[in-house]
PDB file of C-alpha atoms in Angstrom:
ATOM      1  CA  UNK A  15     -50.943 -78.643 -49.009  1.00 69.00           C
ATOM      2  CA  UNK A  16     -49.888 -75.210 -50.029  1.00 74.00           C
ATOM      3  CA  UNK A  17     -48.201 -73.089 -47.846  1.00 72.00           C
ATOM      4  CA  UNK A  18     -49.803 -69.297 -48.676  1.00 74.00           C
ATOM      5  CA  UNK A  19     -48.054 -65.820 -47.148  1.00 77.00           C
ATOM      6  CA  UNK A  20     -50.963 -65.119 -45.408  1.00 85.00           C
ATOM      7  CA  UNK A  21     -50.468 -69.009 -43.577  1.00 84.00           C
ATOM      8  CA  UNK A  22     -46.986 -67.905 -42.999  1.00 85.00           C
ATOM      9  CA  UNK A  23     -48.102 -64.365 -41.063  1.00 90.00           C
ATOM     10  CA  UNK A  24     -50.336 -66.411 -39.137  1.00 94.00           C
ATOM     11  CA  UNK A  25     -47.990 -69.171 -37.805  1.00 96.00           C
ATOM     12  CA  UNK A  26     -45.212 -66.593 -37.844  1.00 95.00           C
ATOM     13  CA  UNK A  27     -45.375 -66.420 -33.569  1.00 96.00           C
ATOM     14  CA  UNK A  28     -45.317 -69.973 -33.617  1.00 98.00           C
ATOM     15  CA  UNK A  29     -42.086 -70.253 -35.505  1.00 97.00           C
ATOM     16  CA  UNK A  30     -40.278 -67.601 -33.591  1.00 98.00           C
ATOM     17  CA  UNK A  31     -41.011 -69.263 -29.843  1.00 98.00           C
ATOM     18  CA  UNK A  32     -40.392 -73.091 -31.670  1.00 99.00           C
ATOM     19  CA  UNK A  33     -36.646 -71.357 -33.027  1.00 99.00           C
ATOM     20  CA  UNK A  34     -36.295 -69.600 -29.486  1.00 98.00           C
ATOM     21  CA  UNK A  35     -36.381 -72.804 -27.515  1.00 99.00           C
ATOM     22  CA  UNK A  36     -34.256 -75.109 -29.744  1.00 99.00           C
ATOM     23  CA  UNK A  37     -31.648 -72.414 -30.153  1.00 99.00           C
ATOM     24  CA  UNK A  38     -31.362 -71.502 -26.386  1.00 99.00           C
ATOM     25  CA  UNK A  39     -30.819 -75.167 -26.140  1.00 99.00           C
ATOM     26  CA  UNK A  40     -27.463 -76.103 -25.914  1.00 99.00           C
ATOM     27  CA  UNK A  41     -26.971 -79.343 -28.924  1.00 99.00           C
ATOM     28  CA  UNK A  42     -23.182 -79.661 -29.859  1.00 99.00           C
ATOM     29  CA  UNK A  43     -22.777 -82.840 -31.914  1.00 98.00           C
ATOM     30  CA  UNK A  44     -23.528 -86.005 -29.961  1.00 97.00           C
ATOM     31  CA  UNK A  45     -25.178 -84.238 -27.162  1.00 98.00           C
ATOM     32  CA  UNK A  46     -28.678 -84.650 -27.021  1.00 98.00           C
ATOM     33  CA  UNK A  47     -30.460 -85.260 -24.660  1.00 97.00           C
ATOM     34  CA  UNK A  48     -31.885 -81.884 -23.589  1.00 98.00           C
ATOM     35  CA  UNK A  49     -32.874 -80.579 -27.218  1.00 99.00           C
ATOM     36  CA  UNK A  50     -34.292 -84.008 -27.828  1.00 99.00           C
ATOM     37  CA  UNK A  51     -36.407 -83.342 -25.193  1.00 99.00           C
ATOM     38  CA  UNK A  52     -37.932 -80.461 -26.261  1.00 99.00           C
ATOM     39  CA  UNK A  53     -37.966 -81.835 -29.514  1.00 99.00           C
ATOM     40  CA  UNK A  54     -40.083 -84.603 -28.546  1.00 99.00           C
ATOM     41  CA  UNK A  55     -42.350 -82.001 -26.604  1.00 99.00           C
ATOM     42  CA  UNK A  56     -43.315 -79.886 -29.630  1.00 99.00           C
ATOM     43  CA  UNK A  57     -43.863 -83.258 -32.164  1.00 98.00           C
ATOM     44  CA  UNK A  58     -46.006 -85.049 -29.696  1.00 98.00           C
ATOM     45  CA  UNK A  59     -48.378 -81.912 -28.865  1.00 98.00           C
ATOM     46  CA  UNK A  60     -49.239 -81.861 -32.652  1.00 97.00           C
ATOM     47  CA  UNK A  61     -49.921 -85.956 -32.009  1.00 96.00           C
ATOM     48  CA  UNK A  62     -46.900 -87.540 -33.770  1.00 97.00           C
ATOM     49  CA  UNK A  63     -44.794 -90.622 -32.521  1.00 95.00           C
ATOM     50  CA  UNK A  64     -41.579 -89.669 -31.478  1.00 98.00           C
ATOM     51  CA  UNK A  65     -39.069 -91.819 -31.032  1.00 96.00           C
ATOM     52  CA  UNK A  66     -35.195 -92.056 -30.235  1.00 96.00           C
ATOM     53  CA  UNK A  67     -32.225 -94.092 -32.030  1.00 94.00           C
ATOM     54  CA  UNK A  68     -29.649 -95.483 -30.795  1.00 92.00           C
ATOM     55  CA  UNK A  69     -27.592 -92.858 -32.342  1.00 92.00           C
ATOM     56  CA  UNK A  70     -29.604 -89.932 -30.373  1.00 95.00           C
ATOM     57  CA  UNK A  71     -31.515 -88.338 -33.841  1.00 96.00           C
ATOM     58  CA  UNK A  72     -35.181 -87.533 -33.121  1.00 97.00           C
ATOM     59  CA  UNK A  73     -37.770 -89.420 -35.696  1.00 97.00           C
ATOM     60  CA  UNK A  74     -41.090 -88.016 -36.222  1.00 98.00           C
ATOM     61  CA  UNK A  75     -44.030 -89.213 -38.094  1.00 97.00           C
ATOM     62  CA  UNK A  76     -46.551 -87.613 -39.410  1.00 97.00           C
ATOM     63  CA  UNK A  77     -49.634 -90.143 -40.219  1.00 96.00           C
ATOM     64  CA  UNK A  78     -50.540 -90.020 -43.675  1.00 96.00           C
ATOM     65  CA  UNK A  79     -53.932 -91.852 -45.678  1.00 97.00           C
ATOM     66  CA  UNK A  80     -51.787 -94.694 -46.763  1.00 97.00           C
ATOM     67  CA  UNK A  81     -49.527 -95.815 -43.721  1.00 95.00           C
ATOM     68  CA  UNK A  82     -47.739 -98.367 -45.863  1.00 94.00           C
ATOM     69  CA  UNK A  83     -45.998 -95.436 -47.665  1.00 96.00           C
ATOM     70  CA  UNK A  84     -43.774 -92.802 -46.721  1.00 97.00           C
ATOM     71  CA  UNK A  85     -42.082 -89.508 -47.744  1.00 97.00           C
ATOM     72  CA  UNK A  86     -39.103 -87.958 -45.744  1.00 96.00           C
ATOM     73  CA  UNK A  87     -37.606 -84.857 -44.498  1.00 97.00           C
ATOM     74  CA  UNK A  88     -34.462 -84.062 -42.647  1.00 97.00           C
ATOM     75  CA  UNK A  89     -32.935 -81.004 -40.509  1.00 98.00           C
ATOM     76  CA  UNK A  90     -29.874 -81.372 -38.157  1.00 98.00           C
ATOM     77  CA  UNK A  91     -30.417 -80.057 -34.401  1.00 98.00           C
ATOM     78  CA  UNK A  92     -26.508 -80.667 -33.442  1.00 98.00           C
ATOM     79  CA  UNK A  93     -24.270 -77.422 -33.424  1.00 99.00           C
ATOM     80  CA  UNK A  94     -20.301 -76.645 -33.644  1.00 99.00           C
ATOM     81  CA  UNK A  95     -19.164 -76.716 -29.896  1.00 99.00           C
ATOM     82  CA  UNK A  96     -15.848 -77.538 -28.150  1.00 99.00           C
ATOM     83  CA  UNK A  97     -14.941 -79.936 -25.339  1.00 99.00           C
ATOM     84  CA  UNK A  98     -12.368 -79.563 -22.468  1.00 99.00           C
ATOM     85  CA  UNK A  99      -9.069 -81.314 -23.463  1.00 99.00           C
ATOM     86  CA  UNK A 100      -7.116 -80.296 -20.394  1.00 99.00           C
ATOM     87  CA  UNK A 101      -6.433 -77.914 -17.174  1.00 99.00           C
ATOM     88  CA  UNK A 102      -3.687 -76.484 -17.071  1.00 98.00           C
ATOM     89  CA  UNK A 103      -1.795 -75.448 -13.848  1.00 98.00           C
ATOM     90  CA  UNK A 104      -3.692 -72.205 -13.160  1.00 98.00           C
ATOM     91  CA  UNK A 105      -7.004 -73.393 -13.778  1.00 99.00           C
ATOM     92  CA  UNK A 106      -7.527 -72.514 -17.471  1.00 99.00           C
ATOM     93  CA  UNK A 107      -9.289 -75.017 -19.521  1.00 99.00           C
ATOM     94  CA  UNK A 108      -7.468 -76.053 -22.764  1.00 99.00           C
ATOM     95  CA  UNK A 109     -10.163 -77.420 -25.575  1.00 99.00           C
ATOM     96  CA  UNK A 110     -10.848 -79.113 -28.678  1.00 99.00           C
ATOM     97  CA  UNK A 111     -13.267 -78.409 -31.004  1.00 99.00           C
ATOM     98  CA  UNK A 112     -16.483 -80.349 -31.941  1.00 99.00           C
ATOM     99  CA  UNK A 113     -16.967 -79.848 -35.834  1.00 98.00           C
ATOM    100  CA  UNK A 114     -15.125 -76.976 -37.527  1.00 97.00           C
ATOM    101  CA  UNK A 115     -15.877 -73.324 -35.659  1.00 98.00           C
ATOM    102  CA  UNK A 116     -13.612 -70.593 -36.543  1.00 97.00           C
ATOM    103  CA  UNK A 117     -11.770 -69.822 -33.823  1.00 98.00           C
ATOM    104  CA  UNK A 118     -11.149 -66.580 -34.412  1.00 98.00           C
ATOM    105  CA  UNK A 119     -14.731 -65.591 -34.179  1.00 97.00           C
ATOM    106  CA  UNK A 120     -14.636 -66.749 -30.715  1.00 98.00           C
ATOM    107  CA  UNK A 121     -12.210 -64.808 -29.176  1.00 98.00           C
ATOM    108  CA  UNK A 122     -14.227 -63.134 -25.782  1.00 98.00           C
ATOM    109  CA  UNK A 123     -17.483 -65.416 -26.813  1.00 98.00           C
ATOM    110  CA  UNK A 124     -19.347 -66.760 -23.378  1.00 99.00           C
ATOM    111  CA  UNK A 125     -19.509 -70.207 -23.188  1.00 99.00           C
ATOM    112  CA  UNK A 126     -20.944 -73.380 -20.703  1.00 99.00           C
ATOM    113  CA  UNK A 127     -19.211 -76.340 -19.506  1.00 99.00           C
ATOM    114  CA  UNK A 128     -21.567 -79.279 -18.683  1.00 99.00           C
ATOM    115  CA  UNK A 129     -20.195 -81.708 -16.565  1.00 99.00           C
ATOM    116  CA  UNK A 130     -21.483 -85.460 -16.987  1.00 97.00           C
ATOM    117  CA  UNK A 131     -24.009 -85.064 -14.027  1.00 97.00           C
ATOM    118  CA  UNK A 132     -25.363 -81.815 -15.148  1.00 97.00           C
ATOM    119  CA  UNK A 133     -23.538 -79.626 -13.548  1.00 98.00           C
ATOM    120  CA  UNK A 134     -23.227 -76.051 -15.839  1.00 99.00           C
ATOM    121  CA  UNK A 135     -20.248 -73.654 -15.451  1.00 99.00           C
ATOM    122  CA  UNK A 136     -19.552 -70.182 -17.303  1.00 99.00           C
ATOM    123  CA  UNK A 137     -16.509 -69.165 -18.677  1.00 99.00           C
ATOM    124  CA  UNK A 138     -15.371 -67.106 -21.495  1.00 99.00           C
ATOM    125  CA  UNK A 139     -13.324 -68.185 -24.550  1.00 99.00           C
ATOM    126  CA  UNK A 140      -9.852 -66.375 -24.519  1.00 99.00           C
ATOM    127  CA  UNK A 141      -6.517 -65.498 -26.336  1.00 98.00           C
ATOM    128  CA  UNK A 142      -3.825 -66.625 -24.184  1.00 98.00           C
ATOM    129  CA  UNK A 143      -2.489 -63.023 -24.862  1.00 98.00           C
ATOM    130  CA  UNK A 144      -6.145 -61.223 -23.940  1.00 96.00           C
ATOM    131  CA  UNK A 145      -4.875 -57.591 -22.841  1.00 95.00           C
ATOM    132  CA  UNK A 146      -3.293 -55.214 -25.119  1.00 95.00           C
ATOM    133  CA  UNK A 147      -1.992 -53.401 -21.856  1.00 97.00           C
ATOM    134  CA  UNK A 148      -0.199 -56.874 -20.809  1.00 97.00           C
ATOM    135  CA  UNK A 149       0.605 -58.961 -24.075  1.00 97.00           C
ATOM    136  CA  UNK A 150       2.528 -56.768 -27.330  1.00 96.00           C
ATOM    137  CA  UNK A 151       1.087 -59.923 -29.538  1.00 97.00           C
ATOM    138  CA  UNK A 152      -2.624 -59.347 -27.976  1.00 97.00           C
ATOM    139  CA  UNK A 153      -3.524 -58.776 -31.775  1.00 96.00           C
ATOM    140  CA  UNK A 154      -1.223 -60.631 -33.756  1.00 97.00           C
ATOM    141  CA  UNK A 155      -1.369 -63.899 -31.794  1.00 98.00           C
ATOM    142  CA  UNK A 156      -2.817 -67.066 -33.401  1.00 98.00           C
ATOM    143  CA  UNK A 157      -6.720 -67.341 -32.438  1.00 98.00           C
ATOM    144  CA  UNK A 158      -6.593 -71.396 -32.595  1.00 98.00           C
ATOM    145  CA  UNK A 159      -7.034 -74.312 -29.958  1.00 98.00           C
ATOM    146  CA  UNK A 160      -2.946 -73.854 -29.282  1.00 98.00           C
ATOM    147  CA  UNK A 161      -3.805 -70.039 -28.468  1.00 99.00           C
ATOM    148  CA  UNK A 162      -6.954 -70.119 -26.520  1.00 99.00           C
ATOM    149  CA  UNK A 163      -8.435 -71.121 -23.521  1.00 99.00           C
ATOM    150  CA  UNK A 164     -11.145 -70.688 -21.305  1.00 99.00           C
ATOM    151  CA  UNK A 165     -11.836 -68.811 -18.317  1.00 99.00           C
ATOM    152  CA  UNK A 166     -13.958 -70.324 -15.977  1.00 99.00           C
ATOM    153  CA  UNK A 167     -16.641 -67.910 -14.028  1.00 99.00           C
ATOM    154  CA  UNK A 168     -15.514 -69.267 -11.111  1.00 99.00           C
ATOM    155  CA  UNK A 169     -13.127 -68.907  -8.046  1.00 98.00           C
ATOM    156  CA  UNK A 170     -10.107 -71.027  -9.603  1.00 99.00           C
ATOM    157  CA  UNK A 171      -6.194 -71.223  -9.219  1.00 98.00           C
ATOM    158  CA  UNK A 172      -4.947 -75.105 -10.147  1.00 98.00           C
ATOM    159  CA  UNK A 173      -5.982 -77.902 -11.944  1.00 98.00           C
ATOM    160  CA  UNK A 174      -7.587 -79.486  -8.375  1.00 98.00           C
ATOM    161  CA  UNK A 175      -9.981 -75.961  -8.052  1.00 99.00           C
ATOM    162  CA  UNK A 176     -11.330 -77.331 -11.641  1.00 99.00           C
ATOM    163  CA  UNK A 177     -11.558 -81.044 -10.853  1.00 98.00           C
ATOM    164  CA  UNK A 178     -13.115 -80.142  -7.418  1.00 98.00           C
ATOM    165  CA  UNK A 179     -16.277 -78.146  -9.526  1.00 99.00           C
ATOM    166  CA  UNK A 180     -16.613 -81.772 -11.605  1.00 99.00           C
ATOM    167  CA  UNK A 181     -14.973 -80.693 -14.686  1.00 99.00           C
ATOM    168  CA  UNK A 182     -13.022 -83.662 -16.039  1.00 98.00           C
ATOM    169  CA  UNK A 183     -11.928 -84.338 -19.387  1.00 98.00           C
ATOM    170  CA  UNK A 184     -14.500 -84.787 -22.374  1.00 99.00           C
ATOM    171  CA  UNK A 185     -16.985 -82.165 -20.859  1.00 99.00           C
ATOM    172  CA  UNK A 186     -18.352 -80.313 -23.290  1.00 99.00           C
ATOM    173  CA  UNK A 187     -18.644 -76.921 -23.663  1.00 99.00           C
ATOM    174  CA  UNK A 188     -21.300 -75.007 -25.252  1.00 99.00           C
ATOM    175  CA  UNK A 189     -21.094 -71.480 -27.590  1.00 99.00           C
ATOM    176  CA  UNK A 190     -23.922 -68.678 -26.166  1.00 99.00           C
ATOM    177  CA  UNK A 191     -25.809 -68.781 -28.846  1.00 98.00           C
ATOM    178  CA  UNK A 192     -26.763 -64.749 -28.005  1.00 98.00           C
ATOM    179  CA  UNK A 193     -30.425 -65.526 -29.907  1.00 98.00           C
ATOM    180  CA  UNK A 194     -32.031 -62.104 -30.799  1.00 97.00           C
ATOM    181  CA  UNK A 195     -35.702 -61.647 -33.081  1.00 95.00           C
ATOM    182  CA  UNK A 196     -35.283 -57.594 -33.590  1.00 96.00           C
ATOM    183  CA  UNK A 197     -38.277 -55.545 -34.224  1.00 95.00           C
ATOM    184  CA  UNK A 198     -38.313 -55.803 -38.060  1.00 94.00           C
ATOM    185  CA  UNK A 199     -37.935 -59.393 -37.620  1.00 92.00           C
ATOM    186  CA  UNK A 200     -34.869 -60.448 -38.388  1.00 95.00           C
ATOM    187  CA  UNK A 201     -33.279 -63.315 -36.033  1.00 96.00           C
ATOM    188  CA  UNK A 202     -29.826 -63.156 -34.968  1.00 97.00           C
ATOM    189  CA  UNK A 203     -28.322 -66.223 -33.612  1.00 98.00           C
ATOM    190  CA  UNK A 204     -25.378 -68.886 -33.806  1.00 98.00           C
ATOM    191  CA  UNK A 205     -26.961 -72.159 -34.780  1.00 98.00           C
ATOM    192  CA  UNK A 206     -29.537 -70.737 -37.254  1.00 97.00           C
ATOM    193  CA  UNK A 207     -27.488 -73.483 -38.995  1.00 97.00           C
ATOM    194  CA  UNK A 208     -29.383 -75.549 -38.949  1.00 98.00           C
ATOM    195  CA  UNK A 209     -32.088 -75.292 -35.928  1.00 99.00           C
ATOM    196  CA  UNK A 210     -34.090 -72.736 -37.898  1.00 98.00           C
ATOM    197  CA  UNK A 211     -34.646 -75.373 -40.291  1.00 98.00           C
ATOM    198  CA  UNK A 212     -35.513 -77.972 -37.499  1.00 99.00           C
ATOM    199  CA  UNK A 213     -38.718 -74.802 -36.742  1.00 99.00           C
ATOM    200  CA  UNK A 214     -39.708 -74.900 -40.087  1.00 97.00           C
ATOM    201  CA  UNK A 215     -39.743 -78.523 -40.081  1.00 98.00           C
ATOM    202  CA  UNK A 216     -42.080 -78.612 -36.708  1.00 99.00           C
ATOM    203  CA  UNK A 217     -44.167 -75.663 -37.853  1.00 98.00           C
ATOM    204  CA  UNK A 218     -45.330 -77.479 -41.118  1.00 96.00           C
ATOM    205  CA  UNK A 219     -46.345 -80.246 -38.028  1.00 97.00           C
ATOM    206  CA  UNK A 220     -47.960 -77.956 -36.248  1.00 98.00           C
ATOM    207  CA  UNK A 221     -50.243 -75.970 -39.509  1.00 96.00           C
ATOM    208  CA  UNK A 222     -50.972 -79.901 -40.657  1.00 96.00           C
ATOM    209  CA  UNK A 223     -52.362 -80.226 -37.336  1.00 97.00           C
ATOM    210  CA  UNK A 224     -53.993 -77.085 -36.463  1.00 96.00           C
ATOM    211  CA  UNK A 225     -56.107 -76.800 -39.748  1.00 94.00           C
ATOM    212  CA  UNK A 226     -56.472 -81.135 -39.814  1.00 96.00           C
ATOM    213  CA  UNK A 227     -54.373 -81.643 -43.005  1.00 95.00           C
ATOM    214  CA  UNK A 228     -53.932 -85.409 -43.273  1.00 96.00           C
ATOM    215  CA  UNK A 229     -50.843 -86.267 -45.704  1.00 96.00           C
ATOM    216  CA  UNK A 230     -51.764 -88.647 -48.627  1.00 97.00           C
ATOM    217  CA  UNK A 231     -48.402 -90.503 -47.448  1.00 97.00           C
ATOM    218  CA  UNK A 232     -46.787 -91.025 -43.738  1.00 97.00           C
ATOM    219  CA  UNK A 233     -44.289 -87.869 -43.401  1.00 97.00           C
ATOM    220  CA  UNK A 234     -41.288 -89.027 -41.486  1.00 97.00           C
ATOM    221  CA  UNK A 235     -38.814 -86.430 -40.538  1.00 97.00           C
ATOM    222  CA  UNK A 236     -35.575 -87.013 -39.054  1.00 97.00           C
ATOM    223  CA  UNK A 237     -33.665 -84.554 -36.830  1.00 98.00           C
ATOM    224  CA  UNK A 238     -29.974 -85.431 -36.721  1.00 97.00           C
ATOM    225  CA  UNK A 239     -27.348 -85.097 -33.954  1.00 97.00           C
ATOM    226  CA  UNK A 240     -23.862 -85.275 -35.929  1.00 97.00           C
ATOM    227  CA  UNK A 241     -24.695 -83.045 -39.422  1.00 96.00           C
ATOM    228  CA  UNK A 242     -21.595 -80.770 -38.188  1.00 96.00           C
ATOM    229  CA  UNK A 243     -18.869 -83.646 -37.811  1.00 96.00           C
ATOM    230  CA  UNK A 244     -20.004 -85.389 -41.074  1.00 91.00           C
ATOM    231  CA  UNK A 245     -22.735 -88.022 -40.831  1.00 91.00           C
ATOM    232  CA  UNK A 246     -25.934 -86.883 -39.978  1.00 85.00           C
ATOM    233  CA  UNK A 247     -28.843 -88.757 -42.015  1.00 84.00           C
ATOM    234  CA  UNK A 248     -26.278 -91.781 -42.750  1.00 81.00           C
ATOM    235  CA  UNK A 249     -29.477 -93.697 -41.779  1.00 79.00           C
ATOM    236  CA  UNK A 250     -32.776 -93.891 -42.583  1.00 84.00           C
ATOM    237  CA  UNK A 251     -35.485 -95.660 -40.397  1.00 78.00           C
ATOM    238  CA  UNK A 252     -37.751 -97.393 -42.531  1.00 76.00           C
ATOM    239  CA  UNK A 253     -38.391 -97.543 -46.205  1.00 83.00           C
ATOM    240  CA  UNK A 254     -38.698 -94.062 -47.500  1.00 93.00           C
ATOM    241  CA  UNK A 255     -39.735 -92.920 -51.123  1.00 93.00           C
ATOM    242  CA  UNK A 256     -37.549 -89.812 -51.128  1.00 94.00           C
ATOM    243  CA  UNK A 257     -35.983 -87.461 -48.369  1.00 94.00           C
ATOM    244  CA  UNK A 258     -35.621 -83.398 -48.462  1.00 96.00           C
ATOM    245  CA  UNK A 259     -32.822 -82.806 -46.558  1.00 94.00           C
ATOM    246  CA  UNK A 260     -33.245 -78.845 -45.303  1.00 96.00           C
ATOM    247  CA  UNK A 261     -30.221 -77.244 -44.191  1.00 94.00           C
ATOM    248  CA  UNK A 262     -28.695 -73.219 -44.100  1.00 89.00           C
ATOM    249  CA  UNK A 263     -28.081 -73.024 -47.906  1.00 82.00           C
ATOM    250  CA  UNK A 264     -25.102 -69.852 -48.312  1.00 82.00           C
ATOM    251  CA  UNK A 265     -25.732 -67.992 -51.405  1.00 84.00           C
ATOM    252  CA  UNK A 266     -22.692 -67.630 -53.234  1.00 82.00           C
ATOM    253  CA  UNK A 267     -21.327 -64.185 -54.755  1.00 85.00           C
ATOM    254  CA  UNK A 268     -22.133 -65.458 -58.401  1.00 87.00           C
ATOM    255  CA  UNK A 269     -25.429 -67.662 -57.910  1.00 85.00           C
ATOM    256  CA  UNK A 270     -29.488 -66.208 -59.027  1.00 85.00           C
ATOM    257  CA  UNK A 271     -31.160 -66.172 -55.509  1.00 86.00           C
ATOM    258  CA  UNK A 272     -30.206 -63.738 -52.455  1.00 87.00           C
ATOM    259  CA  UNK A 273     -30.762 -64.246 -48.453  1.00 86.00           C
ATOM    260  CA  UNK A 274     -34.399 -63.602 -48.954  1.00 87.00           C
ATOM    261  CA  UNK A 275     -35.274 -66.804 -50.975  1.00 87.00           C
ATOM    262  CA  UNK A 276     -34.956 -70.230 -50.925  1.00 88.00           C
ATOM    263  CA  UNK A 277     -31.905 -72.035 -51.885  1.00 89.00           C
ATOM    264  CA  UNK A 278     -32.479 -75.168 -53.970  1.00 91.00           C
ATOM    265  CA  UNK A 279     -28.585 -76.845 -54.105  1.00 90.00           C
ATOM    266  CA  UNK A 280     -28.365 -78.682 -57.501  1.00 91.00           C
ATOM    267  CA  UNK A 281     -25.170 -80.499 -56.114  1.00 90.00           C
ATOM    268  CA  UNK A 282     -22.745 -79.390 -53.157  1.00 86.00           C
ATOM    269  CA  UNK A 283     -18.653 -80.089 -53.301  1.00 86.00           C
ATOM    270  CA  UNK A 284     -19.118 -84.098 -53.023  1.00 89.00           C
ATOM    271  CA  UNK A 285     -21.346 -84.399 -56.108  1.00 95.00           C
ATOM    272  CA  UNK A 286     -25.171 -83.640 -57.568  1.00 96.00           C
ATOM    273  CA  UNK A 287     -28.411 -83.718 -55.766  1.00 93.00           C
ATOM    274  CA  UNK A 288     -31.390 -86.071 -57.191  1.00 94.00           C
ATOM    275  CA  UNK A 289     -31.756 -84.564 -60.501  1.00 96.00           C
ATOM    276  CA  UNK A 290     -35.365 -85.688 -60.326  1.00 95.00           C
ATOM    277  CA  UNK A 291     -36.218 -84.198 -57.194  1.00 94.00           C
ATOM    278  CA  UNK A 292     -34.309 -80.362 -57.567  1.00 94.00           C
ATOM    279  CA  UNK A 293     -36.349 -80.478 -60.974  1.00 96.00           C
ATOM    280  CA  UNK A 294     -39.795 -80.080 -59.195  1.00 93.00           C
ATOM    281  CA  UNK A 295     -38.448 -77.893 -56.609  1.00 91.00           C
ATOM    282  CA  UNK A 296     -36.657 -75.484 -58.661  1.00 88.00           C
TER     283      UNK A 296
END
């Protein structure tokens, strides 16, 4: 099935609502539960089995004519995020990060703490040095997990103020993803990487569906929960003839292709891609 412009335009409102809900869905690695959900929602209203692993990654598949075979795709739905490490005297949560953020591009970002009932807070990540008026070193000081903190929206003075909300330990806490689509339609987000990918993977669902497309082989696509801390797709659920992993691809200052095309990665800094398989993409 060929994907025209024209099929693009039409399915474009469809794509833009699917990225909408995944990104506004708080998925730092290893939490899952909520953007599996909806997830599972969107796959099974096109009629595909969902299922769970153990591990938390979504696995969709897409009947094809001959159910004993099967082609794959992959996207990652888990995002950088932090989680509390400590509370320190005053109230201020100390944190460690989940993946690799940079820090400094979170200095006075909104945030949410989820306890483990459920329970959502809002704070602010903060230099421990946060007003020029107060702190000489308010620009100069170290934006890094030693550094910052953050401020909970709430009525706190002590460690017992935070405990007493339900914030222990190990609660994470979630970047606002501040999700934008402007009127030339562009989307602005955090977590584009990779939950834009995860749309285009269930708007491909959804066009098989709507126009009754049946694959010649089962399409099973797997949406990961730990991409951002190293092994997303270590695992494959059944026998699969070959799997197109889609991911952000960064175009570097000296490659052929700019933002607006697609990125085919011949190898990445661990080694080459299936030679084989970037040959008929590229």
């Amino acid at each position: 099935m060929r994907i025209m412009p024209e099929t693009v335009e039409k399915y474009r409102e469809y794509y833009f609502d699917t990225v909408k809900k995944l990104l506004l869905t708080p998925s730092p690695s290893g939490y899952y539960r909520e953007v599996m959900k909806v997830v599972k929602e969107l796959a099974e209203a096109e009629g595909c089995v969902f299922y769970l692993t153990r591990k938390g990654c979504g696995v969709i598949t897409v009947p094809g004519r001959d159910r004993e075979r099967a082609v794959g795709a992959c996207a990652h739905c888990d995002t950088l995020g932090a989680m509390v490490r400590s509370v320190d005297s005053a109230g201020g949560i100390n944190f460690t990060t989940v993946g690799g953020p940079s820090l400094p591009s979170l200095d006075g970002e909104y945030c949410t703490v989820i306890t483990r009932d459920g329970r959502k807070y809002g704070g602010t990540f903060l230099s421990k040095s946060p007003a020029v008026h107060v702190y000489r070193d308010s620009g100069t000081r170290a934006r890094d997990c030693d550094n910052m903190y953050v401020r909970l929206d709430e009525t706190v003075k002590s460690a017992d103020d935070v405990k007493a909300l339900g914030i222990e330990n190990g609660d994470y806490i979630c970047f606002d993803p501040k999700t934008t689509v402007t009127e030339s339609g562009f989307l602005k987000s955090r977590f584009i990487d990779d939950k834009a990918s995860v749309a285009c993977l269930l708007t491909a669902v959804h066009i098989m569906h709507d126009s009754g497309f049946v694959p010649e082989t089962d399409i099973v696509m797997l949406v990961t929960m730990y991409e951002e801390v190293g092994h997303g797709a270590s695992y494959l659920p059944r026998d699969i003839e070959s799997m197109l992993g889609v991911d952000m691809g960064c175009i570097g200052d000296d490659l052929q292709c700019t933002e607006y095309d697609v990125s085919i990665c011949a190898k990445d800094s661990r080694g080459p891609y299936d030679y084989e398989m970037t040959s008929a993409l590229v």
